[in-house]
Coordinates of C-alpha atoms in Angstrom, one line a residue:
X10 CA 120.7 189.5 74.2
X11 CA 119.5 185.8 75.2
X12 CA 115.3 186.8 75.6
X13 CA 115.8 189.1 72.7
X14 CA 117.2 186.5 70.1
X15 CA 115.4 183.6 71.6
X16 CA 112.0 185.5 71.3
X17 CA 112.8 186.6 68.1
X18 CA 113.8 183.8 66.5
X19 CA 110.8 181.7 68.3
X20 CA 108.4 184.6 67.1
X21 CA 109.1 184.5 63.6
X22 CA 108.9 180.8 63.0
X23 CA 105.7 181.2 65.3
X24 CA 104.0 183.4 62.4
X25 CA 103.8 180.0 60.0
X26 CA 101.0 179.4 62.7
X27 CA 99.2 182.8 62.1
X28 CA 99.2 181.7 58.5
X29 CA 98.1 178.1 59.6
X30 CA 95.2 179.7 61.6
X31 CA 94.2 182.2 59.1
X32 CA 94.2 179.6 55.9
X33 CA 92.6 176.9 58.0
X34 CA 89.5 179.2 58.9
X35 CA 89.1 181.9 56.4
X36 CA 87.3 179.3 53.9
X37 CA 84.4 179.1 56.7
X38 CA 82.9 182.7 55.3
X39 CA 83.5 181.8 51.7
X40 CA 81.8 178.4 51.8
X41 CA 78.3 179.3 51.4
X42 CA 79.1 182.4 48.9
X43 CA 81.5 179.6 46.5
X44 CA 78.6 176.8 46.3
X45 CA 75.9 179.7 45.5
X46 CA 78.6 180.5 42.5
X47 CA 79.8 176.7 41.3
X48 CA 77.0 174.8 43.3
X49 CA 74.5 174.5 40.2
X50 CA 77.6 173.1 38.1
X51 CA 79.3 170.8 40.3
X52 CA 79.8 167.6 38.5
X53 CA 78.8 164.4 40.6
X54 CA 81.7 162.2 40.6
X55 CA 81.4 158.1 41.5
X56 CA 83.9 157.8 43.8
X57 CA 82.4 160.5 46.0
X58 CA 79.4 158.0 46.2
X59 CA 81.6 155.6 47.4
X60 CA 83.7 157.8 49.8
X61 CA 80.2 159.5 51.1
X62 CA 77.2 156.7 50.8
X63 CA 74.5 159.6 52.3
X64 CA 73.6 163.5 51.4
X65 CA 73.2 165.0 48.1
X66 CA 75.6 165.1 45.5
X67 CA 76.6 169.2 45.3
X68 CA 76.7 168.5 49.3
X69 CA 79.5 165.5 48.2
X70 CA 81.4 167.7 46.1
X71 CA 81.5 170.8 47.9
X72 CA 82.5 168.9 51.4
X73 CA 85.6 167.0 49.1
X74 CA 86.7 169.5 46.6
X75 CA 85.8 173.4 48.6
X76 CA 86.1 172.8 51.8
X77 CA 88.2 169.5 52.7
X78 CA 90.9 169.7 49.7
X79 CA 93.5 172.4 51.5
X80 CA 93.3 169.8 54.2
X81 CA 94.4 166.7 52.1
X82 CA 96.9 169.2 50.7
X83 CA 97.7 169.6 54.8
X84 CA 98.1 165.6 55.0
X85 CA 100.6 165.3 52.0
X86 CA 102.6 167.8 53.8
X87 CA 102.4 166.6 57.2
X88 CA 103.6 162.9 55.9
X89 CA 106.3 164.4 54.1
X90 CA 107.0 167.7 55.7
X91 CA 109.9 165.7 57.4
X92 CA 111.9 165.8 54.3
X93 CA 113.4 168.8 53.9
X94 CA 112.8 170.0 57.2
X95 CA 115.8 167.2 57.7
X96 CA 117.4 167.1 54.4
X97 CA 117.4 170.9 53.1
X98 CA 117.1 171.8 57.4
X99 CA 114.5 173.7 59.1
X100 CA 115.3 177.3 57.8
X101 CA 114.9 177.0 53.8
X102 CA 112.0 174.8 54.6
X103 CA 110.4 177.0 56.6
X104 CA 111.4 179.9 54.0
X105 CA 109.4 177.9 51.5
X106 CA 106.2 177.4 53.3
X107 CA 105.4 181.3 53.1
X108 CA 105.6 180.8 49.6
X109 CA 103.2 178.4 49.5
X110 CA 100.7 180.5 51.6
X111 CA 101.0 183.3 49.3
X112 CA 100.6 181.3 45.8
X113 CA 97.2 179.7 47.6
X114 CA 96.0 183.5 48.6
X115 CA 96.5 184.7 45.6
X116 CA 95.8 181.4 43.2
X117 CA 92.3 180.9 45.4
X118 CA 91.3 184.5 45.4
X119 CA 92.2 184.6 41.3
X120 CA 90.1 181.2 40.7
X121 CA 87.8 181.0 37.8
X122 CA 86.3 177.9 38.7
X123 CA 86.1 174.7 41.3
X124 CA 88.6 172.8 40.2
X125 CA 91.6 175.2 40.0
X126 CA 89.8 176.7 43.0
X127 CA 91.0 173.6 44.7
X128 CA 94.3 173.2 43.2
X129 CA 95.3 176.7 44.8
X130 CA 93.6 175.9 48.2
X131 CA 95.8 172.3 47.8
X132 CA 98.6 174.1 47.8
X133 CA 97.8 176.2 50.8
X134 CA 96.8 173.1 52.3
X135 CA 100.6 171.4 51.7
X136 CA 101.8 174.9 53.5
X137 CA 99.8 174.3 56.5
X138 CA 101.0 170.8 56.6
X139 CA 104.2 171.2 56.6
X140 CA 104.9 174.5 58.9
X141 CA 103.0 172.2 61.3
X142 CA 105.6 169.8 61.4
X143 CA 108.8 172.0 61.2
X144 CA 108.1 175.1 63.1
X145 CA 107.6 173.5 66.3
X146 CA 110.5 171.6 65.8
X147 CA 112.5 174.5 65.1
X148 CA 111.5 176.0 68.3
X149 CA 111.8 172.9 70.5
X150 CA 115.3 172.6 69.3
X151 CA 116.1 176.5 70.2
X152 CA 114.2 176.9 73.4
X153 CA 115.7 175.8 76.7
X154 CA 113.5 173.3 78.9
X155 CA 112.2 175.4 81.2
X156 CA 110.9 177.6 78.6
X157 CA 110.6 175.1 75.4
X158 CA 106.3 174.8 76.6
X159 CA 105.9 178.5 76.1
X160 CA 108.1 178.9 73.6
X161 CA 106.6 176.4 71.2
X162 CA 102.8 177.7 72.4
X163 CA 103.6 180.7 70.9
X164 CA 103.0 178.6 67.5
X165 CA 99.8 177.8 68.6
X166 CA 99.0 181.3 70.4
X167 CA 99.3 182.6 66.6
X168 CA 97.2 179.9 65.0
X169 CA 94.3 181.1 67.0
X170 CA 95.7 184.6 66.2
X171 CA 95.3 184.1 63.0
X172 CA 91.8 182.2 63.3
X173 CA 90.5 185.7 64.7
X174 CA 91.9 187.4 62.1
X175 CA 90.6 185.2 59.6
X176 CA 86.6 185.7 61.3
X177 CA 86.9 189.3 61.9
X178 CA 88.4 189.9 58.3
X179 CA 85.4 187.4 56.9
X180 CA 82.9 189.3 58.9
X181 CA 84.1 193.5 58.1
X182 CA 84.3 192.1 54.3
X183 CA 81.4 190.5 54.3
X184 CA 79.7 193.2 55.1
X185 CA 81.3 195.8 53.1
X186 CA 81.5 193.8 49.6
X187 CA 78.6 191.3 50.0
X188 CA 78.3 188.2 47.5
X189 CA 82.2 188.8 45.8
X190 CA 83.8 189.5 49.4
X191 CA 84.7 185.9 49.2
X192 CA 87.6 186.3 46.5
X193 CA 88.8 189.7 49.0
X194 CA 88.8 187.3 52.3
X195 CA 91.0 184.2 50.6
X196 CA 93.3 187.0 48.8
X197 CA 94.2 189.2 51.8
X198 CA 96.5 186.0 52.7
X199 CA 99.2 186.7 50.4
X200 CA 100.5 190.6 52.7
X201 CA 101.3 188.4 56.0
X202 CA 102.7 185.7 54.3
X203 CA 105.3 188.0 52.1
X204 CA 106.1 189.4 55.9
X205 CA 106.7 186.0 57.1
X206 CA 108.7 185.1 54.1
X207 CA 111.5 188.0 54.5
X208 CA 111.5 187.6 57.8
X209 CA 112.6 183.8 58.1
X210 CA 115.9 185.2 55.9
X211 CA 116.5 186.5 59.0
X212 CA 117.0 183.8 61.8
X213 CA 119.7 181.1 61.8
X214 CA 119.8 177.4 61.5
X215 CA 118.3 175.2 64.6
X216 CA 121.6 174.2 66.2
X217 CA 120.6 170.9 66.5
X218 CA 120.1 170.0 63.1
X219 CA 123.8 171.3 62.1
X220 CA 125.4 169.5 64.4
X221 CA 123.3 165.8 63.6
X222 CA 122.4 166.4 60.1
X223 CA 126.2 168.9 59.2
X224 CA 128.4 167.8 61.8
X225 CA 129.2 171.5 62.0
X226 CA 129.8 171.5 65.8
X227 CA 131.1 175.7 65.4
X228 CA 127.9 177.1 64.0
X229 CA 125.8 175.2 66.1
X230 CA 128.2 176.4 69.0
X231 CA 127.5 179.8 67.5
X232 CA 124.3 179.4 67.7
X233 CA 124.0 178.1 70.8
X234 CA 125.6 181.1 72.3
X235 CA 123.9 183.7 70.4
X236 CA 120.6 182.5 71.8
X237 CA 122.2 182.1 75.3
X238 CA 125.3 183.9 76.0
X239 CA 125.6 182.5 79.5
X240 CA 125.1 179.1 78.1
X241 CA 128.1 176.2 78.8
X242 CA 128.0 175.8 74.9
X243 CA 130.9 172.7 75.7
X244 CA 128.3 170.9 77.7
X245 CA 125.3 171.0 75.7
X246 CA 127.2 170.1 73.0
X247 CA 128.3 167.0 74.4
X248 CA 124.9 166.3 75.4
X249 CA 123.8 166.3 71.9
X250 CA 126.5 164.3 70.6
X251 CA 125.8 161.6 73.3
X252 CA 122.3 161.2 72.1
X253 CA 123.7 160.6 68.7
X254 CA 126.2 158.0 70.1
X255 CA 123.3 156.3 72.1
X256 CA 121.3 156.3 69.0
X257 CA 123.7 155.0 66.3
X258 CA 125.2 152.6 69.1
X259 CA 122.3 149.9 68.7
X260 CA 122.3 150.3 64.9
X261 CA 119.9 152.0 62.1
X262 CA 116.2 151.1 63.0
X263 CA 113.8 151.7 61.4
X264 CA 111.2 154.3 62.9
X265 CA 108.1 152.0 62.8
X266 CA 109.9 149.8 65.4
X267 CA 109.5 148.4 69.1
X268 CA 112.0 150.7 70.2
X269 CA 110.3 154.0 69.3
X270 CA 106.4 152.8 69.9
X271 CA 105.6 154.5 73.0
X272 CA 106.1 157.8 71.8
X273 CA 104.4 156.7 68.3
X274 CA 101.6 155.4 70.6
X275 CA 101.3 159.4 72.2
X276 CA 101.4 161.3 69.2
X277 CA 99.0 159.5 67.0
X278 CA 96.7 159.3 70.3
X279 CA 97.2 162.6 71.4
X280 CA 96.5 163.9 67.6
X281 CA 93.5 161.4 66.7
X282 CA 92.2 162.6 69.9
X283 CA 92.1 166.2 68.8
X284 CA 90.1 165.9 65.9
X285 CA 87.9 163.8 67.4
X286 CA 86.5 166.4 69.9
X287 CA 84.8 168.0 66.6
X288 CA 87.3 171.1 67.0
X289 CA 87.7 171.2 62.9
X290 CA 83.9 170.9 62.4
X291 CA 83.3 174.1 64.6
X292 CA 85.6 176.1 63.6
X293 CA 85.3 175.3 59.9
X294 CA 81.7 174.9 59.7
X295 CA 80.6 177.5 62.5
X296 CA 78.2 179.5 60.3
X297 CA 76.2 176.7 59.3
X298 CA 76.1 175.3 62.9
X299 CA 74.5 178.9 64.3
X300 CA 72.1 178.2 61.5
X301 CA 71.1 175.1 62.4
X302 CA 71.1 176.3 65.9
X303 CA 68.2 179.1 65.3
X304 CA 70.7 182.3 65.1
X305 CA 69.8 184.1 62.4
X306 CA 71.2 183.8 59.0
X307 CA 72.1 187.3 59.1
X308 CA 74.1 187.0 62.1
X309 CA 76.0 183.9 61.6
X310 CA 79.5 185.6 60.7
X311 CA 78.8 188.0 63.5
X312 CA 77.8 185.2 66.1
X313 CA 81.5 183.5 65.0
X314 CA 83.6 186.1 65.7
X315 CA 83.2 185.1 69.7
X316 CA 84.9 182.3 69.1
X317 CA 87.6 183.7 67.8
X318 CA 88.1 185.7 70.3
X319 CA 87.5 182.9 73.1
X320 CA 90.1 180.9 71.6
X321 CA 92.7 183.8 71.7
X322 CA 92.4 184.2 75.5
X323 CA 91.8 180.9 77.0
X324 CA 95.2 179.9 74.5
X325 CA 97.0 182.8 76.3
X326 CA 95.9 181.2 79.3
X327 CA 97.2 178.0 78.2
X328 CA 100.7 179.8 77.1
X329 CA 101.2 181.2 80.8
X330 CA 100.2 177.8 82.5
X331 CA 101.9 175.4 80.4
X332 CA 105.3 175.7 81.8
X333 CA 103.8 176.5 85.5
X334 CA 101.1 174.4 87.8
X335 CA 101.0 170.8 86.2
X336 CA 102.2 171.4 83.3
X337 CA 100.8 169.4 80.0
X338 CA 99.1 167.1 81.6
X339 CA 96.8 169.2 83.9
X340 CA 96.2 170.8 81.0
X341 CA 94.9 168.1 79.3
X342 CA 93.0 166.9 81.9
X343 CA 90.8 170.2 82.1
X344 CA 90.3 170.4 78.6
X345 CA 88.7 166.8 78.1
X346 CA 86.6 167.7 81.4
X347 CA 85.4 171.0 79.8
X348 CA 84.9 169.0 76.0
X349 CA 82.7 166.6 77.8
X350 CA 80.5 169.1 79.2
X351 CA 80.1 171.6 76.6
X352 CA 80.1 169.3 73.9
X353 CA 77.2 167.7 76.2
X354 CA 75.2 170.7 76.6
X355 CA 75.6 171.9 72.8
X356 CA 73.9 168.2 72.1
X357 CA 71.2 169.0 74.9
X358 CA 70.8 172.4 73.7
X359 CA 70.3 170.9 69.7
X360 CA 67.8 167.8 70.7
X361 CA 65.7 170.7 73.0
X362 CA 65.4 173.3 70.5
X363 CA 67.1 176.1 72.9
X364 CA 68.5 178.9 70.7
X365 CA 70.7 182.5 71.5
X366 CA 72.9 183.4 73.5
X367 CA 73.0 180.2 75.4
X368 CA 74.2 178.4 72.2
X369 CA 77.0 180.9 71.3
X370 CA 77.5 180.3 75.2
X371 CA 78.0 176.5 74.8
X372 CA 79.8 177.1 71.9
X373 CA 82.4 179.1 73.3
X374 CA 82.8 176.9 76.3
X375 CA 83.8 174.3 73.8
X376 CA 86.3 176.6 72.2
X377 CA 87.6 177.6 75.6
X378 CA 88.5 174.1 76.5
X379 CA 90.2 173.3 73.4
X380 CA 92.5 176.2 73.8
X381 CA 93.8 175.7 77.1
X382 CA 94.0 171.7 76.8
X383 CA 94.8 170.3 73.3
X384 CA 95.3 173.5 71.2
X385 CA 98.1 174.5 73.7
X386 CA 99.2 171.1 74.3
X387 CA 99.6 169.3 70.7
X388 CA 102.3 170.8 68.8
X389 CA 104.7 171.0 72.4
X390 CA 104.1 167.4 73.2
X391 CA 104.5 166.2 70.1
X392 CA 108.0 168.0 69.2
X393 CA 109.3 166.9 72.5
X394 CA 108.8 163.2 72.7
X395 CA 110.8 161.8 70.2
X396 CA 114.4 161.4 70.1
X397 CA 116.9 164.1 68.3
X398 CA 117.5 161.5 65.2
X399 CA 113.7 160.6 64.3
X400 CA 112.1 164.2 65.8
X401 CA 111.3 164.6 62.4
X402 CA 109.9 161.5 61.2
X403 CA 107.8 161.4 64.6
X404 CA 106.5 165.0 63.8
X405 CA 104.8 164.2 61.1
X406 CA 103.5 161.2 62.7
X407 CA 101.4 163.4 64.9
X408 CA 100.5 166.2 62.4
X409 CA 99.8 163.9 59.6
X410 CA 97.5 161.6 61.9
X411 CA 96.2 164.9 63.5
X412 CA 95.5 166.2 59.2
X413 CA 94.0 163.1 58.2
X414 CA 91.4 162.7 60.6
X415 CA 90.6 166.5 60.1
X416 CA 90.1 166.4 56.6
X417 CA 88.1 162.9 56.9
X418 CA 85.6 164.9 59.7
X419 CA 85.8 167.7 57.5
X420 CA 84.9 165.6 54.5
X421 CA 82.2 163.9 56.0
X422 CA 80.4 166.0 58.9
X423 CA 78.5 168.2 56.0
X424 CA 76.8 165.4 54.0
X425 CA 76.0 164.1 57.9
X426 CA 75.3 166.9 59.5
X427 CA 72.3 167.8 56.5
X428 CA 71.2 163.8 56.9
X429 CA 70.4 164.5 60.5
X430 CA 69.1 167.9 60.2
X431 CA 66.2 166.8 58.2
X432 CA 66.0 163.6 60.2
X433 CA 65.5 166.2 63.2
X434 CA 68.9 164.2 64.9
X435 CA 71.7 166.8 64.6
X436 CA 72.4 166.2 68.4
X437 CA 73.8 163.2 67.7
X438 CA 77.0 165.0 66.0
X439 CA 77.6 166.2 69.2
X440 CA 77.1 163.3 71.5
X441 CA 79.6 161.2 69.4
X442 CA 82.3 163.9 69.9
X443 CA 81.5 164.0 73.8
X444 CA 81.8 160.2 74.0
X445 CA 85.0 160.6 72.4
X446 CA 86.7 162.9 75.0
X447 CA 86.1 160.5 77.8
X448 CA 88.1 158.3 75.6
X449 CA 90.7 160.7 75.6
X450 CA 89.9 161.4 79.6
X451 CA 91.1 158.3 80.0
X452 CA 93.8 158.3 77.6
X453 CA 95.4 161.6 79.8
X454 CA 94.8 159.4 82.9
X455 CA 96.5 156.6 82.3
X456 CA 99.0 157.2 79.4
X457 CA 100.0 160.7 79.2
X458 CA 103.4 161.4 81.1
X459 CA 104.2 165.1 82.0
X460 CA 107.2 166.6 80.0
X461 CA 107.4 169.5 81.7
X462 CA 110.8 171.0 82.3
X463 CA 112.4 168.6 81.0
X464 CA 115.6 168.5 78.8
X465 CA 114.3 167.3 75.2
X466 CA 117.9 164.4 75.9
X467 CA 116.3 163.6 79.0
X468 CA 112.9 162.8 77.6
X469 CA 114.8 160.7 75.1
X470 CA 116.3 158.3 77.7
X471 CA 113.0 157.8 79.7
X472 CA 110.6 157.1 76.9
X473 CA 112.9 155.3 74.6
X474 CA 116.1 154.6 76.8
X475 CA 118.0 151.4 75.6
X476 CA 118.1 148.4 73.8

């Protein structure tokens, strides 16, 4: 009864992140199709002149409006994704984030032009956003310590799920419908995010938040036991409660304050650090960087399909280590070693000229170390760090730091990467992102503590403890 509810309730919520994966990526095999369609009448806009001082203008508008406005739609709902997720709890919201997948499938697929286009990929983007914030607090506040790491990875586990999907769905369409695929590949979207929707009616209420938020100490005692019926529900009731206590005892702070900046200081570290290893540029760019690696134009969707692949089972790896061996940390400390090296050689391999295989190869080492270091870690560490009161408010701390600087690279890498292509300098993309990761070798070294197995009260008292 306990692995059975746990798992199922965990799994569920864990299928916003198949969604996440498969709306964050599927745009990469309907970029080049969408600017052949709307390139010749994008409009050039001031602002974007401004925002982007360097490439052409269709290059401005396509990078902002196409392929970075889902992700600005992800910011808004990372910053305020903690709003109902505490006010209206984590179950409705998370009920109402499959509806926003399936409008944006549907609304993007449907689009007559850029602009509305956008709106509907906005609106995905505000999905994404906010099931990144409130599924992996759902699950860190169901899951027992010892198995809250794997638990929560099984959100990530289905993000790069659902990145395969997305490439392998991308690549059999794209062959099969040619230039219109692209409306089939955004559309497809809207079947597994019905599933998802029904199936969220389905779970309960985090315990945690009805006993904080409701004060309704027998359904989260219900809960409690019908996710562990061996459980002393008594006890970890009282060990809730006494966080609360601790918490209102030195009076309402507010959450930008001295006593909640260390784990302010490791989520927006920990998440500026993951964009900045390029991860969003890869994957949503992959196409065009083959290209401008030698593969053939013709083989671009079929050379990105290994990476989706490589990122399912090094994050499988990731899943079965990340409550074993070192935990988090080691983790970590493996993945910035492997960015730094691939990251390196892609760079070598760019300023050199060397194309095939050994590019995909590089590639895929680079994808491989995301997945068992960041892309396993992010979403655990960040929903265990912060207290029981402010989990919410600190969760979209991370993801929104984590969405901003994604849609900024995202933004801004296109318009870059064509300056240095015909400069002959693309290398230098790469470099930038290796220097970068021994920043955050550094930052694992020295700052990063381990939360392994550790009670999410626990974690409370020794990175917060008292006033």
């Amino acid at each position: 009864m306990k692995t059975n509810n746990l798992t199922f309730y965990a799994g569920t919520v864990a299928l916003a992140g198949f969604l996440f994966g498969f709306d964050t990526i599927v745009i990469s095999g309907a970029d080049q199709s969408i600017q052949q369609l709307w390139g010749a009448n994008y409009p050039c806009f001031g602002f974007l002149d401004t925002i982007i001082p360097f490439g052409a203008c269709g290059d401005k508008f396509h990078s902002f409006f196409i392929m970075s406005m889902a992700l600005w739609g992800t910011v808004i709902g990372a910053l305020f994704g903690g709003v109902p997720n505490n006010r209206l709890g984590r179950k409705r919201t998370l009920f109402w984030i499959g509806v926003l997948y399936a409008v944006s499938a549907l609304g993007s697929a449907l689009a007559t032009d850029p602009f509305l286009f956008s709106l509907f990929r906005f609106i995905g983007g505000l999905g994404v956003g906010a099931s990144s914030v409130a599924a992996p607090v759902y699950i860190s506040e169901i899951a027992p310590a010892q198995q809250r790491g794997r638990l929560v990875a099984l959100y990530q586990f289905n993000i790069v799920l659902g990145i395969l999907i997305a490439y392998l769905s991308n690549y059999y369409l794209g062959i099969q419908l040619g230039a219109g695929a692209w409306r089939w590949m955004l559309g497809v979207e809207a079947l597994p995010a019905l599933v998802y929707t029904v199936m969220v009616l389905s779970i309960d209420e985090s315990p945690r938040w009805l006993l904080l938020k409701k004060g309704d100490e027998a359904g989260a005692g219900r809960i409690l036991q019908t996710l562990d019926p061996t459980t002393d529900v008594d006890a970890q009731i009282a060990a809730i409660r006494q966080t609360q206590q601790q918490n209102q005892s030195v009076g309402a702070r507010s959450f930008f304050s001295a006593k909640y900046r260390k784990p302010i200081l490791l989520a927006f570290l920990l998440a500026f650090f993951n964009q900045l290893s390029g991860i969003n540029f890869v994957l949503y760019y992959a196409p065009r960087i083959f290209e401008s690696l030698g593969i053939d134009p013709t083989n671009v969707l079929a050379a990105s399909v290994p990476i989706g692949v490589v990122n399912l089972i090094f994050t499988l790896f990731g899943l079965y280590l990340i409550d074993r061996a070192g935990g988090r940390r080691q983790l970590m400390l493996i993945g910035s070693i492997g960015y730094i090296t691939f990251l390196a050689g892609v760079g070598y391999a760019s300023y050199t000229g060397a194309t095939g295989l050994w590019v995909i190869f590089l590639i895929c080492g680079f994808i491989a170390s995301h997945a068992i270091g960041q892309g396993a870690v992010i979403w655990v560490f960040i929903s265990e760090i912060f207290p029981n009161r402010v989990r919410d408010n600190g969760m979209s701390l991370g993801s929104g730091t984590h969405w901003v600087f994604a849609a900024l690279i995202t933004m801004v890498t296109l318009p870059v990467m064509t300056a240095l292509e015909a400069a002959g300098s693309t290398w230098m993309i790469y470099v930038f992102f290796a220097g970068m990761m021994v920043l955050q070798l550094l930052f694992v070294l020295f700052l990063m503590p381990e939360t392994k197995g550790v009670s999410l009260e626990e974690l409370e008292r020794r990175l917060v403890g008292e006033d």
